[in-house]
mmCIF file with all atom_site columns, C-alpha atoms in Angstrom:
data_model
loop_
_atom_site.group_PDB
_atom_site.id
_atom_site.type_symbol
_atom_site.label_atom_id
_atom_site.label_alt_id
_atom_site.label_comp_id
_atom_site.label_asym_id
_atom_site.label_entity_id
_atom_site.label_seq_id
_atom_site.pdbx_PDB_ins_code
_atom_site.Cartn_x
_atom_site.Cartn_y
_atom_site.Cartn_z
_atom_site.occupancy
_atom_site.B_iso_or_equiv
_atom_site.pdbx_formal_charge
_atom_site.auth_seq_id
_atom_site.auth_comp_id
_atom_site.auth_asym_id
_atom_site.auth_atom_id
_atom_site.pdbx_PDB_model_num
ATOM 1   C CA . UNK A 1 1   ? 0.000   0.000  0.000   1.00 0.00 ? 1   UNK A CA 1
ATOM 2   C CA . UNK A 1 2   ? 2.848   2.135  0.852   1.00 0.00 ? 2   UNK A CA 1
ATOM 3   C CA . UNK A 1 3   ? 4.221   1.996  -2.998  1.00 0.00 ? 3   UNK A CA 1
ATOM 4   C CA . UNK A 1 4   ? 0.894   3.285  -4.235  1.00 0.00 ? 4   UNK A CA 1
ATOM 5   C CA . UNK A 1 5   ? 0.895   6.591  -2.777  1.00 0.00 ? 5   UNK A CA 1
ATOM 6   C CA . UNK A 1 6   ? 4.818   7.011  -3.845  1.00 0.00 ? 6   UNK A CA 1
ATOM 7   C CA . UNK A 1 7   ? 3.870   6.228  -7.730  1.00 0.00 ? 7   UNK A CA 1
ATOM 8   C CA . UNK A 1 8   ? 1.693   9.286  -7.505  1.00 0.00 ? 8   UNK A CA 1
ATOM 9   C CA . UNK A 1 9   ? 3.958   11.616 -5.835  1.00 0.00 ? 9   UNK A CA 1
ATOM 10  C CA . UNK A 1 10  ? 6.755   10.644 -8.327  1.00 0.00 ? 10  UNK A CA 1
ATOM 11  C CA . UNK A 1 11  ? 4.082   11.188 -10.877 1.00 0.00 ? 11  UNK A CA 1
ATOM 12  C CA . UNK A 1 12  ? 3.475   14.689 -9.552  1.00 0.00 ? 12  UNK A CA 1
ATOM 13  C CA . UNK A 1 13  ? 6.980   15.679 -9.744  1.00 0.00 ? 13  UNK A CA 1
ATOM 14  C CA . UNK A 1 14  ? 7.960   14.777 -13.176 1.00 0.00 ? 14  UNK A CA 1
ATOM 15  C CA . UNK A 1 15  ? 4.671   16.624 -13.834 1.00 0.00 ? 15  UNK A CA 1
ATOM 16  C CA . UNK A 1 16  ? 5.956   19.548 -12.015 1.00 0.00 ? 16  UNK A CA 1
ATOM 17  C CA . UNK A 1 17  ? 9.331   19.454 -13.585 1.00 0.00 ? 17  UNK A CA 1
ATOM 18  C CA . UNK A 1 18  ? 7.837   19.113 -16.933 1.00 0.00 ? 18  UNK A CA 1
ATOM 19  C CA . UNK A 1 19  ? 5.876   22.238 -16.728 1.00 0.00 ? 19  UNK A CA 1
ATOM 20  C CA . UNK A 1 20  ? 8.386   24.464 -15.499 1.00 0.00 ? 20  UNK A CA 1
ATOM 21  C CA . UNK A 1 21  ? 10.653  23.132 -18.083 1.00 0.00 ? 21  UNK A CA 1
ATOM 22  C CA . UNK A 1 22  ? 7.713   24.423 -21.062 1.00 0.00 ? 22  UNK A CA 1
ATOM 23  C CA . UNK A 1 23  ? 7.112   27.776 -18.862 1.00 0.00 ? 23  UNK A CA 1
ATOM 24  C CA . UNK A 1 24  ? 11.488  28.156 -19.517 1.00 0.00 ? 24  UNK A CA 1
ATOM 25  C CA . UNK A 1 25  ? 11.101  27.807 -23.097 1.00 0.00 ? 25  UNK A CA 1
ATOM 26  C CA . UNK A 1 26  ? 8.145   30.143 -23.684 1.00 0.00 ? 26  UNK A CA 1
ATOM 27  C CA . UNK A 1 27  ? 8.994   33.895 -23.638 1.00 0.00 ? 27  UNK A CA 1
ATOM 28  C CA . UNK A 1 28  ? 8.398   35.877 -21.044 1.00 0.00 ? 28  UNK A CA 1
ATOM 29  C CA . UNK A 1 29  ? 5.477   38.593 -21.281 1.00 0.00 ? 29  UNK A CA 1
ATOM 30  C CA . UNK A 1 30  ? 5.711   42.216 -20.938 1.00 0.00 ? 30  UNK A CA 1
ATOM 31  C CA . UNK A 1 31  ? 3.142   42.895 -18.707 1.00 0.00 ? 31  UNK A CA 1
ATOM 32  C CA . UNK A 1 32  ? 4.205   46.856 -18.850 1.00 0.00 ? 32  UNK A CA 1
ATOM 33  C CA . UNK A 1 33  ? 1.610   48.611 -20.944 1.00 0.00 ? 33  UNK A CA 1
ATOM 34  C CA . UNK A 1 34  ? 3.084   50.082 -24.257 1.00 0.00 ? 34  UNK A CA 1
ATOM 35  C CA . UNK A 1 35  ? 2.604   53.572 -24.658 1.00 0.00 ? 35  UNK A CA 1
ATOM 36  C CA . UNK A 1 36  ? 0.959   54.224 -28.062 1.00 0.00 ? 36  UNK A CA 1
ATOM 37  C CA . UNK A 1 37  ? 4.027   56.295 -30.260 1.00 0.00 ? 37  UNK A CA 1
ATOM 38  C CA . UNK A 1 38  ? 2.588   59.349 -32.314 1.00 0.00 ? 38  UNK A CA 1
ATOM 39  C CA . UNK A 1 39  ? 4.495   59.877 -35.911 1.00 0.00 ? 39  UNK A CA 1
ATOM 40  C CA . UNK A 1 40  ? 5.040   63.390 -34.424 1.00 0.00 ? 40  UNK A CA 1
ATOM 41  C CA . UNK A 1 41  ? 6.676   64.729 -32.134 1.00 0.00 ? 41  UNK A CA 1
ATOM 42  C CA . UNK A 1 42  ? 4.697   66.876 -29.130 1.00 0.00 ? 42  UNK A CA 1
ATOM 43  C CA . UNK A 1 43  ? 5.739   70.683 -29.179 1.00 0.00 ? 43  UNK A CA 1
ATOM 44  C CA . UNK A 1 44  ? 3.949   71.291 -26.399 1.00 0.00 ? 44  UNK A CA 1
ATOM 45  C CA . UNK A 1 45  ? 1.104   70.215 -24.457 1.00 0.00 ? 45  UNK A CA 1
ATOM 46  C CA . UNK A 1 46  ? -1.496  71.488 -21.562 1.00 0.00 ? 46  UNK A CA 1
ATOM 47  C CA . UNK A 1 47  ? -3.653  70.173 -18.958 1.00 0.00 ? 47  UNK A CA 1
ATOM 48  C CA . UNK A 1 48  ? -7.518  71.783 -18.833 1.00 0.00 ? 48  UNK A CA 1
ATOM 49  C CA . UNK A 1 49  ? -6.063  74.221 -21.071 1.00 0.00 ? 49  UNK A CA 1
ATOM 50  C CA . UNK A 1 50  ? -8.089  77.703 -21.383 1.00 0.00 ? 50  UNK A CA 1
ATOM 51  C CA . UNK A 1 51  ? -8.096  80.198 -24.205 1.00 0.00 ? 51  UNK A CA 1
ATOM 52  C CA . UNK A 1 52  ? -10.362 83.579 -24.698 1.00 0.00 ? 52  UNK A CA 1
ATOM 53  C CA . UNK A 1 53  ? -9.773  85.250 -28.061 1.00 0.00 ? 53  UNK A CA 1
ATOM 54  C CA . UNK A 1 54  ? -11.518 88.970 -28.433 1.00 0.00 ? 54  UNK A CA 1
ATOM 55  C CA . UNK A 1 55  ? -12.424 90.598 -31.311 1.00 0.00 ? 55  UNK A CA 1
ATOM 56  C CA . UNK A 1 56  ? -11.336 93.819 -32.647 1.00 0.00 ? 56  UNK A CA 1
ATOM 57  C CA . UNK A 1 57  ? -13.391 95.716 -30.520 1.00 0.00 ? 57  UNK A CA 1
ATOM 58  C CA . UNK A 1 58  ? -11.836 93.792 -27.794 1.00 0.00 ? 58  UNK A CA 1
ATOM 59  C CA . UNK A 1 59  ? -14.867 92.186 -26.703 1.00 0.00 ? 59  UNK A CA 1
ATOM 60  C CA . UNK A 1 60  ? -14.940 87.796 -26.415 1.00 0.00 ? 60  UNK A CA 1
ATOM 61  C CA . UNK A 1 61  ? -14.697 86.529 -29.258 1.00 0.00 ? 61  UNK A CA 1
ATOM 62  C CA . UNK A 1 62  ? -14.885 82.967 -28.509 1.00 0.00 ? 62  UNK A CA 1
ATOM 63  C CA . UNK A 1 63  ? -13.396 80.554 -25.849 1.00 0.00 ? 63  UNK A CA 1
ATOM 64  C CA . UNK A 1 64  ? -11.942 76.976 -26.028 1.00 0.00 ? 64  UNK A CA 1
ATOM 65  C CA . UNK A 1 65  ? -11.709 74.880 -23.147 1.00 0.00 ? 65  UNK A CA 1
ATOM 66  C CA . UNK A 1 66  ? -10.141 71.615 -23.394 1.00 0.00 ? 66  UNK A CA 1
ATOM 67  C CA . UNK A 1 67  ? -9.079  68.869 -20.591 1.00 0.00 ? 67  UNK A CA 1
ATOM 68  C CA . UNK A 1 68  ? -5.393  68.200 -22.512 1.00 0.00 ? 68  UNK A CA 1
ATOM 69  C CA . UNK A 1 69  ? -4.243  69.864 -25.709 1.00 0.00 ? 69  UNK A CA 1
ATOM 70  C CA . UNK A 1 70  ? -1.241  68.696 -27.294 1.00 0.00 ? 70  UNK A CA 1
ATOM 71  C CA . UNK A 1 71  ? 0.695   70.457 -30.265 1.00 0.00 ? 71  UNK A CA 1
ATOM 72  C CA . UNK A 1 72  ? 2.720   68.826 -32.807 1.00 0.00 ? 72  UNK A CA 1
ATOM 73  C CA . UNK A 1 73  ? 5.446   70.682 -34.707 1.00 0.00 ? 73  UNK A CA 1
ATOM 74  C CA . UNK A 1 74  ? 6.171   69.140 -37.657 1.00 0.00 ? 74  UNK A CA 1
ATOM 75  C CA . UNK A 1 75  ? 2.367   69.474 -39.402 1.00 0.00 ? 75  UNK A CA 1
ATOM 76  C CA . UNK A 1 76  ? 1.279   72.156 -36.720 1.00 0.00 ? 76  UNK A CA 1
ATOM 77  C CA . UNK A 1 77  ? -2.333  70.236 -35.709 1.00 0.00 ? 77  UNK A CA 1
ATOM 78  C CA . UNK A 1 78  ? -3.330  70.646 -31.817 1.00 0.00 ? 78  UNK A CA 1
ATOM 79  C CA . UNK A 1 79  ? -5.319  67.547 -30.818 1.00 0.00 ? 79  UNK A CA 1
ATOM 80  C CA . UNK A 1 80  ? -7.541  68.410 -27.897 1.00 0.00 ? 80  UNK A CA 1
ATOM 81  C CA . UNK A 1 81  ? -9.490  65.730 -25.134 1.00 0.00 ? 81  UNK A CA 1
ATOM 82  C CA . UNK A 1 82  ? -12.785 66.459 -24.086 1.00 0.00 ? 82  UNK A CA 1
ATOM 83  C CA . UNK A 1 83  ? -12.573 70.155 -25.756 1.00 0.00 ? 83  UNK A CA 1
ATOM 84  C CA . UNK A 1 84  ? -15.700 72.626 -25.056 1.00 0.00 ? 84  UNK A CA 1
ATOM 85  C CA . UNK A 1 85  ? -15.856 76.056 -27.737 1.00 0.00 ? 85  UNK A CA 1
ATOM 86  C CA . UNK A 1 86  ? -18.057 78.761 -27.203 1.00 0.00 ? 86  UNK A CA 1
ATOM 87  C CA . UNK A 1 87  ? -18.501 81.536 -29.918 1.00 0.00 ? 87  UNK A CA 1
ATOM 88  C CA . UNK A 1 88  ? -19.862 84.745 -28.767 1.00 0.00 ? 88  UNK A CA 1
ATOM 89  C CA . UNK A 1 89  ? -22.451 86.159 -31.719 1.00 0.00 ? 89  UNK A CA 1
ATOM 90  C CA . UNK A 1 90  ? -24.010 89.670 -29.597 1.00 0.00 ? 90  UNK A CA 1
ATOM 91  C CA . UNK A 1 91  ? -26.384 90.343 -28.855 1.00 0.00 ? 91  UNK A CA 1
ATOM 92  C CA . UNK A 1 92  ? -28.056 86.244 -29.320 1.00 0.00 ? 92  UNK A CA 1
ATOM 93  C CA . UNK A 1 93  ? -26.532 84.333 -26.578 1.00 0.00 ? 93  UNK A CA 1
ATOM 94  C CA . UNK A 1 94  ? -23.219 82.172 -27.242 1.00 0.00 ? 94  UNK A CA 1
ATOM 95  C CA . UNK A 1 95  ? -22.908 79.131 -29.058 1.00 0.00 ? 95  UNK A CA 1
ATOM 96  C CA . UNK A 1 96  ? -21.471 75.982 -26.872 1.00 0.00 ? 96  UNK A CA 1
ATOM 97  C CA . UNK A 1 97  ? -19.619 73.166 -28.506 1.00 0.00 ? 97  UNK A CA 1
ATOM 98  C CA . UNK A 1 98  ? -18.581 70.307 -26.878 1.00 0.00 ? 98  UNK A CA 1
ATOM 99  C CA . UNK A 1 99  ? -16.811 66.804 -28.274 1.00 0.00 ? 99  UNK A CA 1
ATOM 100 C CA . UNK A 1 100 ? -15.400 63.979 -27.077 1.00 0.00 ? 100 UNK A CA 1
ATOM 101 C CA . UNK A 1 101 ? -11.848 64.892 -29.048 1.00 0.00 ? 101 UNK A CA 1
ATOM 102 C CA . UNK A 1 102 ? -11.210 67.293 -31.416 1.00 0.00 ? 102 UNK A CA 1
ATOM 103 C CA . UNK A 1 103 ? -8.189  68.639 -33.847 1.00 0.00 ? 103 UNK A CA 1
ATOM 104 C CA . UNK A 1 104 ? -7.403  71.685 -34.782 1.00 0.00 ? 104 UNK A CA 1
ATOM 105 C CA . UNK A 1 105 ? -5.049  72.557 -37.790 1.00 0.00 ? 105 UNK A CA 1
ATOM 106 C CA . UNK A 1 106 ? -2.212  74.476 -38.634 1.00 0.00 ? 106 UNK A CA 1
ATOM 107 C CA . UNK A 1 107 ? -3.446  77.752 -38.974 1.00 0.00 ? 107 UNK A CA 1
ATOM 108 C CA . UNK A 1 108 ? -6.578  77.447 -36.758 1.00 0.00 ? 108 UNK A CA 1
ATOM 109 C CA . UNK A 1 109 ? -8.807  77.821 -39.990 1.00 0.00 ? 109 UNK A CA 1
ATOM 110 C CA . UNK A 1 110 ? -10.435 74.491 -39.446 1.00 0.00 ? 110 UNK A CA 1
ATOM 111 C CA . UNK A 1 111 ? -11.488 72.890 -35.834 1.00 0.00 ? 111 UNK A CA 1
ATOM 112 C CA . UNK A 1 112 ? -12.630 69.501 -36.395 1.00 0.00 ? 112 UNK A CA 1
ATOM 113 C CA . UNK A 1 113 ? -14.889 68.022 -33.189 1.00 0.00 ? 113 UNK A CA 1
ATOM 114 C CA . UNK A 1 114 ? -14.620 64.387 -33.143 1.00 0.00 ? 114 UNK A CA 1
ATOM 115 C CA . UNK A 1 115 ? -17.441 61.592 -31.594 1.00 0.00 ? 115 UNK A CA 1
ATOM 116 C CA . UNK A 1 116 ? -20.215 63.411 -29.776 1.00 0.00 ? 116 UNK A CA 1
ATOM 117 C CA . UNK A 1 117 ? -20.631 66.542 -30.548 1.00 0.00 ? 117 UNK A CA 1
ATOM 118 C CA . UNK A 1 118 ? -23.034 68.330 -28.654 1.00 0.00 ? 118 UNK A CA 1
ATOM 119 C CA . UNK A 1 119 ? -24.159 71.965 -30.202 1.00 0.00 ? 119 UNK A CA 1
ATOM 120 C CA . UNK A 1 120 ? -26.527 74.960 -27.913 1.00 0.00 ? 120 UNK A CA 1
ATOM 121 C CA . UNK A 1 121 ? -27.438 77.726 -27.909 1.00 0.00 ? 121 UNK A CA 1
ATOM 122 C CA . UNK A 1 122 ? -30.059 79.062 -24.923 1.00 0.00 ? 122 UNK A CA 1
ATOM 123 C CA . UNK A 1 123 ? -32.785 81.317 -25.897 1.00 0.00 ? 123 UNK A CA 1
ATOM 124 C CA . UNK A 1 124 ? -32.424 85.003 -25.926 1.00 0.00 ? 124 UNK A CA 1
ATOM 125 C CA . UNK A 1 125 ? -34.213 88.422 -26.406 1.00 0.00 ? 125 UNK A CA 1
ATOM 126 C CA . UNK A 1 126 ? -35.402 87.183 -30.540 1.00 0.00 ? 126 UNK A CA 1
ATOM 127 C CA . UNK A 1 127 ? -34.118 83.816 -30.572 1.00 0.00 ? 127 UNK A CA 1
ATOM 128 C CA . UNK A 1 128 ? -35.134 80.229 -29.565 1.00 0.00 ? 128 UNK A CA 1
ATOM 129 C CA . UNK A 1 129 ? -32.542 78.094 -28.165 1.00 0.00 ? 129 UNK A CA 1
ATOM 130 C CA . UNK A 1 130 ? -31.310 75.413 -30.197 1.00 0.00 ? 130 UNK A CA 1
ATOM 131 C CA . UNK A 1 131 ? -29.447 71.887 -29.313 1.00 0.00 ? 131 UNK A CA 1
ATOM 132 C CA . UNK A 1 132 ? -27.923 69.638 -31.874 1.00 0.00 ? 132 UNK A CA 1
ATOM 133 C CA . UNK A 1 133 ? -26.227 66.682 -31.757 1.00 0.00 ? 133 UNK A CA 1
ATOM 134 C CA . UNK A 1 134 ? -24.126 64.956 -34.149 1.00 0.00 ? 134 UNK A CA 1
ATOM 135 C CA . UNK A 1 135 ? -20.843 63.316 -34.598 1.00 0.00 ? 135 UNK A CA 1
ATOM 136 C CA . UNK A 1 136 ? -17.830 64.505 -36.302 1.00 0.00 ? 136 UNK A CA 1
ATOM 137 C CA . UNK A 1 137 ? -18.695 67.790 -36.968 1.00 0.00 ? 137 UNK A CA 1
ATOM 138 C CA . UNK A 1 138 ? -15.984 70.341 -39.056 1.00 0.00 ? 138 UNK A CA 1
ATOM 139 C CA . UNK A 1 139 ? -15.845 74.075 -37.869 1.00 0.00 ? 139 UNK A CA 1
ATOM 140 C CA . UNK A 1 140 ? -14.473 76.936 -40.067 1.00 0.00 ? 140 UNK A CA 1
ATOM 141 C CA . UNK A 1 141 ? -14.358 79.633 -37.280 1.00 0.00 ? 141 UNK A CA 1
ATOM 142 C CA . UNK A 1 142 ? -13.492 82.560 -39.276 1.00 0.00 ? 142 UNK A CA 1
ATOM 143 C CA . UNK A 1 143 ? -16.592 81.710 -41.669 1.00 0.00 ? 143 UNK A CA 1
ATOM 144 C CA . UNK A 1 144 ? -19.028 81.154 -39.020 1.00 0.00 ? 144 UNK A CA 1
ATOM 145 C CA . UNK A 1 145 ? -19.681 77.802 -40.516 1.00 0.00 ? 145 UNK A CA 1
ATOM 146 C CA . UNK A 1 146 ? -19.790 74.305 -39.697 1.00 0.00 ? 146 UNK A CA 1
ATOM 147 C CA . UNK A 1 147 ? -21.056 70.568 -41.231 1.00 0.00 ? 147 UNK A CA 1
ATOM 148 C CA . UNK A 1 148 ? -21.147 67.349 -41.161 1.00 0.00 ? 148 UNK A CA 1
ATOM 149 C CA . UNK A 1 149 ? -21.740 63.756 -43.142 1.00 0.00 ? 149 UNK A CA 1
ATOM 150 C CA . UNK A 1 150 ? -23.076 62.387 -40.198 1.00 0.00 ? 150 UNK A CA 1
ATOM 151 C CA . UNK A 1 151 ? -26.577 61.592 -38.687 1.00 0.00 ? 151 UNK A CA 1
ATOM 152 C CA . UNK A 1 152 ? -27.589 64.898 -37.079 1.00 0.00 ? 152 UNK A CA 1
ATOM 153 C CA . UNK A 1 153 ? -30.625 66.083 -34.489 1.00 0.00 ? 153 UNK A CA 1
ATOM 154 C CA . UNK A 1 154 ? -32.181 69.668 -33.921 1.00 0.00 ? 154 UNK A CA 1
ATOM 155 C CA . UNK A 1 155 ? -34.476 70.405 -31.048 1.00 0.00 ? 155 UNK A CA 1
ATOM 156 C CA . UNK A 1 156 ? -35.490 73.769 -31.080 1.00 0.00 ? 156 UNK A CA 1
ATOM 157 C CA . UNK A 1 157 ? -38.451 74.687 -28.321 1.00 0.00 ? 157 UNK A CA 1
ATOM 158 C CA . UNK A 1 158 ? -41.289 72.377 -29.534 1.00 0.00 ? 158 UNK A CA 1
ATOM 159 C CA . UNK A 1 159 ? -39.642 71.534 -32.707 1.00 0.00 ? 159 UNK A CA 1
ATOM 160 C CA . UNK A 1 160 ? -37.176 68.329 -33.898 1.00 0.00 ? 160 UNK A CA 1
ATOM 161 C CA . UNK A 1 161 ? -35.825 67.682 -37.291 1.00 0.00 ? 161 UNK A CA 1
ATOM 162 C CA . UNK A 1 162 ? -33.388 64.844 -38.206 1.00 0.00 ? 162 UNK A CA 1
ATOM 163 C CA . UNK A 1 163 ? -31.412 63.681 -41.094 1.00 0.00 ? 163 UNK A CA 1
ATOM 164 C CA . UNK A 1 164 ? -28.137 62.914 -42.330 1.00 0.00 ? 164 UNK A CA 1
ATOM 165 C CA . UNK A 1 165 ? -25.866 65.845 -43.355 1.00 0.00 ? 165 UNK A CA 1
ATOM 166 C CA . UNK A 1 166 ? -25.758 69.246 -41.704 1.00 0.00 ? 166 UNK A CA 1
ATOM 167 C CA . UNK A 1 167 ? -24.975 72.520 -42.548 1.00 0.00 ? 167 UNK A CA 1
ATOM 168 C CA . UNK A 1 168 ? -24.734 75.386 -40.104 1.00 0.00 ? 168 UNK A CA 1
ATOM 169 C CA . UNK A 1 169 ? -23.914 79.073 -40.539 1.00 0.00 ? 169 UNK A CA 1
ATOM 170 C CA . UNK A 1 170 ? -24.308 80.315 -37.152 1.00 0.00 ? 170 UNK A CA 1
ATOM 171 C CA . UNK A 1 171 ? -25.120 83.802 -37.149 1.00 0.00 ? 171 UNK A CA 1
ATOM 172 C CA . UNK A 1 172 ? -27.582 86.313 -38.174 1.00 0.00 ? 172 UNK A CA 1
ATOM 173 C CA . UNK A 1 173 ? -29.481 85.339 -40.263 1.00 0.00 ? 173 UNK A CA 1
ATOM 174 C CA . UNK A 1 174 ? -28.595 81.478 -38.670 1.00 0.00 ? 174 UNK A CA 1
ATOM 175 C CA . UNK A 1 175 ? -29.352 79.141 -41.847 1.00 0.00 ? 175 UNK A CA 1
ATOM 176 C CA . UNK A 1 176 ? -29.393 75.788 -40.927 1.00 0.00 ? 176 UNK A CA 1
ATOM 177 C CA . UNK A 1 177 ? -29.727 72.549 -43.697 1.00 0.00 ? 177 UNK A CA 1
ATOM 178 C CA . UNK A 1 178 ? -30.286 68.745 -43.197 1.00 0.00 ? 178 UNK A CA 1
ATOM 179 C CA . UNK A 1 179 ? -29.114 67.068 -46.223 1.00 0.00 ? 179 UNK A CA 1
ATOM 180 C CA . UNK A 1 180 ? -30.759 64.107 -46.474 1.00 0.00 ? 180 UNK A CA 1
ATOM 181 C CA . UNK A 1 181 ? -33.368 61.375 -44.937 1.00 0.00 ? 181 UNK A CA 1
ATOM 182 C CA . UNK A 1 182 ? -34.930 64.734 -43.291 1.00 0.00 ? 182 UNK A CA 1
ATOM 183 C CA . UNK A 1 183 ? -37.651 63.890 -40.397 1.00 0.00 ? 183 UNK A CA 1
ATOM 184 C CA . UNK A 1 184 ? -39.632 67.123 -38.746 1.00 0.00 ? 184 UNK A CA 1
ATOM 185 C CA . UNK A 1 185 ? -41.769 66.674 -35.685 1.00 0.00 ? 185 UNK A CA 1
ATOM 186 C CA . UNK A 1 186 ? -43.652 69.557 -34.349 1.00 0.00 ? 186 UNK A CA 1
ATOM 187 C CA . UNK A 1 187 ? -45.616 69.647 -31.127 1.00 0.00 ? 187 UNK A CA 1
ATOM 188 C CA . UNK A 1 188 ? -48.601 71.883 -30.258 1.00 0.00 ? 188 UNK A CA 1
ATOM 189 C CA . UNK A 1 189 ? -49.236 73.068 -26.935 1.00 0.00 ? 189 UNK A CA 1
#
């Protein structure tokens, strides 16, 4: 009975040895997390980074807000994380922009607002407010313009029009355009 019991406990040890032998010949793991490598290099960068631009008059212009903004010299783009732009358009109220990411390029002529993007404006002395959302919406600042491809939703008060596409000069006279697959509800009181 004794010889029983030793069978399995040599059995158990050339188990043993055998699998530390196969955990030797694998190679080892690197359990440090890689840190993802841009093809640029970072000029600079900020954390919740803050910037007010005013207007010739020296009144706001617009404000960007951003949670990290990092620059990168050789193409000039600024990539931004969780970045929030307001435009001032007196006397309406401002326009608030928010995304999940956002770029913008080397001169600042085009902001592009990447994921959800979340557009509003509140209501004011002679206008309604507005909220839009979207995805992947492309700003042109200087024009007062911005569009998308994407799937797009306006509330407006008791109104709410869909569709895919989106055009948006916002300012006065604000024109706004859904492109395609357009859907209107309107609610009475």
């Amino acid at each position: 009975m004794r010889e029983h019991p030793i069978k399995w406990y040599v059995f158990l040890i050339a188990i043993l040895l055998f699998s530390m032998w196969v955990i030797n010949l694998v190679p080892e793991l690197e359990l440090e997390p890689q840190i993802a490598k841009s093809e640029y290099t970072t000029d600079f960068f900020s954390v919740t980074y803050s910037k007010l631009q005013m207007n010739a008059e020296g009144k706001p212009h617009d404000k960007l807000d951003a949670d990290y903004l990092e620059h990168y010299s050789e193409n000039g783009e600024t990539k931004l994380t969780q970045p929030i732009m307001v435009i001032f358009k007196e006397p309406a109220p401002p326009w608030r922009m928010c995304a999940q990411t956002g770029r913008i390029s080397s001169g600042g002529d085009s902001v592009f607002l990447e994921g959800a993007v979340f557009i509003s404006r509140v209501a004011g002395e002679q206008v309604r407010a507005i909220e839009i959302e979207t995805t992947n919406l492309h700003l042109e600042p200087n024009r007062n313009y911005a569009e998308t491809d994407d799937w797009a939703e306006l509330v407006s008060e008791l109104d709410t029009m869909s569709g895919v596409g989106l055009k948006l000069f916002y300012q006065d006279p604000l024109y706004i355009e859904l492109l395609a697959k357009v859907k209107g509800r309107h609610e009475y009181q």
